[in-house]
Short mmCIF file of N, CA and C in Angstrom, two decimals:
data_model
loop_
_atom_site.label_atom_id
_atom_site.label_comp_id
_atom_site.label_asym_id
_atom_site.label_seq_id
_atom_site.Cartn_x
_atom_site.Cartn_y
_atom_site.Cartn_z
N SER A 17 -10.90 5.60 13.83
CA SER A 17 -10.45 5.34 13.42
C SER A 17 -10.99 4.73 11.63
N ASP A 18 -9.00 5.10 11.30
CA ASP A 18 -9.97 4.62 9.43
C ASP A 18 -7.96 3.41 9.17
N LEU A 19 -8.54 2.62 8.02
CA LEU A 19 -8.27 2.02 7.90
C LEU A 19 -6.93 2.20 6.40
N ASP A 20 -5.09 1.16 6.82
CA ASP A 20 -4.52 1.96 6.13
C ASP A 20 -4.02 0.63 5.31
N LEU A 21 -3.73 0.69 4.13
CA LEU A 21 -3.12 0.16 3.13
C LEU A 21 -1.89 -0.16 2.53
N CYS A 22 -1.06 -0.90 2.70
CA CYS A 22 -0.25 -0.56 1.84
C CYS A 22 0.06 -2.10 0.57
N ILE A 23 -0.26 -1.67 -0.52
CA ILE A 23 -0.18 -3.31 -0.97
C ILE A 23 1.55 -3.44 -2.17
N THR A 24 2.26 -4.28 -2.13
CA THR A 24 3.05 -4.06 -3.19
C THR A 24 2.65 -5.50 -4.17
N THR A 25 3.01 -4.61 -5.28
CA THR A 25 2.81 -5.48 -6.26
C THR A 25 3.64 -5.54 -7.57
N LYS A 26 3.50 -5.67 -8.67
CA LYS A 26 4.15 -6.46 -10.03
C LYS A 26 2.89 -4.63 -10.68
N LEU A 27 3.25 -3.48 -10.67
CA LEU A 27 2.74 -2.84 -11.88
C LEU A 27 2.48 -3.08 -13.12
N GLY A 28 4.15 -3.44 -13.57
CA GLY A 28 4.26 -3.13 -15.32
C GLY A 28 3.63 -1.68 -15.47
N LYS A 29 2.83 -1.03 -16.27
CA LYS A 29 2.20 -0.93 -17.16
C LYS A 29 1.68 -0.09 -16.57
N GLN A 30 0.44 -0.69 -15.11
CA GLN A 30 -0.40 -0.15 -15.18
C GLN A 30 -0.13 1.57 -14.51
N ARG A 31 -0.79 2.40 -14.20
CA ARG A 31 -0.18 3.23 -12.82
C ARG A 31 -0.48 3.61 -11.79
N LYS A 32 -0.09 3.48 -10.73
CA LYS A 32 -0.53 3.51 -9.16
C LYS A 32 -2.16 4.28 -9.29
N ILE A 33 -1.66 4.94 -10.06
CA ILE A 33 -3.16 5.78 -8.93
C ILE A 33 -4.45 5.31 -9.88
N ASP A 34 -4.25 4.93 -10.66
CA ASP A 34 -5.74 3.91 -11.53
C ASP A 34 -5.45 2.51 -10.17
N LEU A 35 -4.97 1.72 -10.21
CA LEU A 35 -5.20 0.61 -9.13
C LEU A 35 -5.33 1.69 -8.09
N ILE A 36 -4.93 2.72 -6.77
CA ILE A 36 -5.68 2.66 -6.16
C ILE A 36 -7.28 3.02 -6.61
N ARG A 37 -7.48 3.76 -7.14
CA ARG A 37 -8.81 3.81 -7.82
C ARG A 37 -9.98 2.83 -7.85
N ALA A 38 -9.12 1.99 -8.54
CA ALA A 38 -9.84 1.21 -8.21
C ALA A 38 -10.08 -0.28 -7.08
N ILE A 39 -8.79 0.11 -6.30
CA ILE A 39 -9.32 -1.03 -5.02
C ILE A 39 -10.01 0.40 -4.31
N ARG A 40 -9.77 1.77 -4.55
CA ARG A 40 -11.24 2.42 -3.48
C ARG A 40 -11.82 1.61 -3.62
N LYS A 41 -12.77 2.29 -4.95
CA LYS A 41 -14.28 1.37 -5.25
C LYS A 41 -14.46 0.33 -4.90
N LYS A 42 -13.09 -0.46 -5.04
CA LYS A 42 -14.08 -2.15 -4.41
C LYS A 42 -14.62 -1.78 -3.17
N LEU A 43 -13.54 -1.66 -2.07
CA LEU A 43 -13.64 -1.31 -0.55
C LEU A 43 -14.72 -0.13 -0.98
N SER A 44 -14.84 0.82 -1.13
CA SER A 44 -16.00 2.01 -0.64
C SER A 44 -17.48 1.05 -1.01
N ASP A 45 -17.66 0.52 -1.61
CA ASP A 45 -18.98 -0.69 -1.12
C ASP A 45 -19.23 -1.46 -0.50
N GLN A 46 -18.12 -1.84 0.97
CA GLN A 46 -18.16 -2.14 1.82
C GLN A 46 -17.97 -1.94 3.03
N TYR A 47 -16.85 -1.11 3.09
CA TYR A 47 -16.98 -0.31 3.94
C TYR A 47 -17.32 0.49 4.22
N LEU A 48 -17.69 1.49 5.37
CA LEU A 48 -18.27 3.38 5.20
C LEU A 48 -16.58 4.15 5.90
N LEU A 49 -15.78 2.80 6.70
CA LEU A 49 -15.09 3.98 7.17
C LEU A 49 -13.87 4.60 6.62
N PRO A 50 -13.06 5.86 6.64
CA PRO A 50 -12.33 5.96 5.32
C PRO A 50 -10.43 5.23 5.50
N VAL A 51 -10.32 4.84 4.28
CA VAL A 51 -9.49 4.13 4.30
C VAL A 51 -8.21 4.68 2.75
N ASP A 52 -7.20 4.21 4.06
CA ASP A 52 -5.74 5.17 3.36
C ASP A 52 -5.24 3.90 2.27
N ILE A 53 -4.91 4.55 1.62
CA ILE A 53 -4.04 3.30 0.10
C ILE A 53 -2.96 3.69 -0.43
N LEU A 54 -1.78 2.75 -0.12
CA LEU A 54 -0.78 2.58 -0.87
C LEU A 54 -0.33 1.68 -1.54
N VAL A 55 0.27 2.25 -2.99
CA VAL A 55 1.31 1.29 -3.73
C VAL A 55 1.99 1.22 -3.51
N TYR A 56 3.00 0.12 -3.72
CA TYR A 56 4.27 0.87 -4.21
C TYR A 56 4.51 -0.75 -5.44
N ASP A 57 5.98 -0.89 -6.12
CA ASP A 57 6.21 -2.10 -7.11
C ASP A 57 7.27 -2.73 -5.72
N GLY A 58 7.63 -4.64 -5.82
CA GLY A 58 8.12 -4.81 -5.43
C GLY A 58 8.89 -4.00 -4.49
N GLU A 59 10.52 -3.93 -5.61
CA GLU A 59 10.77 -3.31 -6.00
C GLU A 59 11.06 -1.81 -5.02
N GLU A 60 10.78 -1.15 -4.98
CA GLU A 60 10.50 0.32 -4.65
C GLU A 60 10.11 -0.02 -3.69
N PHE A 61 9.20 -0.75 -2.93
CA PHE A 61 9.22 -1.08 -0.80
C PHE A 61 10.43 -1.74 -0.58
N GLN A 62 11.21 -2.36 -1.08
CA GLN A 62 11.95 -3.22 -0.58
C GLN A 62 13.19 -1.66 -0.58
N LYS A 63 13.53 -0.79 -1.44
CA LYS A 63 14.33 -0.06 -1.40
C LYS A 63 14.08 0.74 -0.61
N ARG A 64 12.84 1.61 -0.46
CA ARG A 64 13.27 2.46 0.60
C ARG A 64 12.86 2.05 2.35
N VAL A 65 12.27 0.38 2.43
CA VAL A 65 12.60 -0.06 3.39
C VAL A 65 13.81 -0.49 4.50
N GLU A 66 15.10 -0.30 3.76
CA GLU A 66 16.17 -0.33 3.98
C GLU A 66 15.79 1.04 5.10
N HIS A 67 15.53 1.85 5.59
CA HIS A 67 15.93 3.50 6.10
C HIS A 67 14.90 3.38 7.70
N LYS A 68 15.41 2.78 7.82
CA LYS A 68 15.08 3.34 9.69
C LYS A 68 13.62 4.36 9.75
N ASN A 69 14.01 5.49 9.24
CA ASN A 69 12.78 6.58 9.48
C ASN A 69 11.99 7.04 8.57
N THR A 70 12.09 5.81 7.96
CA THR A 70 10.39 5.58 6.22
C THR A 70 9.43 4.97 6.87
N LEU A 71 8.71 6.02 7.18
CA LEU A 71 6.79 5.15 6.55
C LEU A 71 6.98 3.22 6.09
N GLU A 72 7.91 3.42 5.21
CA GLU A 72 7.89 1.77 5.36
C GLU A 72 8.63 0.99 5.88
N TYR A 73 9.75 1.57 6.18
CA TYR A 73 10.24 0.49 7.26
C TYR A 73 8.76 0.05 8.95
N LYS A 74 8.06 1.11 9.00
CA LYS A 74 7.40 1.15 10.22
C LYS A 74 6.45 0.27 9.53
N ILE A 75 5.92 0.06 8.52
CA ILE A 75 5.60 -0.39 7.85
C ILE A 75 5.70 -2.07 8.33
N LEU A 76 6.22 -2.72 7.69
CA LEU A 76 7.69 -3.30 7.64
C LEU A 76 7.38 -3.96 8.97
N THR A 77 7.68 -3.10 10.17
CA THR A 77 8.37 -3.41 11.03
C THR A 77 6.60 -3.82 12.61
N GLN A 78 5.24 -3.04 12.02
CA GLN A 78 4.51 -2.91 13.10
C GLN A 78 3.07 -3.45 11.74
N GLY A 79 3.38 -3.47 10.56
CA GLY A 79 1.96 -3.61 10.14
C GLY A 79 1.88 -5.04 10.44
N ILE A 80 0.37 -5.78 10.31
CA ILE A 80 -0.08 -6.69 9.48
C ILE A 80 -0.58 -6.97 8.47
N LEU A 81 0.92 -8.07 8.20
CA LEU A 81 -0.03 -9.03 6.58
C LEU A 81 -0.55 -9.83 6.84
N ILE A 82 -1.62 -8.97 5.52
CA ILE A 82 -2.84 -9.79 5.19
C ILE A 82 -2.70 -11.49 4.61
N ASN A 83 -1.80 -10.90 3.48
CA ASN A 83 -1.72 -12.01 2.60
C ASN A 83 -0.74 -11.89 1.93
N GLY A 84 -0.06 -13.28 1.48
CA GLY A 84 1.66 -12.55 0.49
C GLY A 84 2.59 -13.21 1.65
N CYS A 85 3.80 -13.49 0.80
CA CYS A 85 4.90 -13.01 1.94
C CYS A 85 5.83 -12.19 1.53
#
């Protein structure tokens, strides 16, 4: 089994790949299981979640919110 993380944030000028690499590096020191990381700008996630056949909709309806709103 693995851990799937969906992170919504204000990216600004930061590239998604750079943020994913930084998160993966932090987690790799503490967790041995595989981690899949998805990063979205909040607006991007909201647009995609409107469509029921998307992964983002499934994340919204079946995922567990860890922090934020």
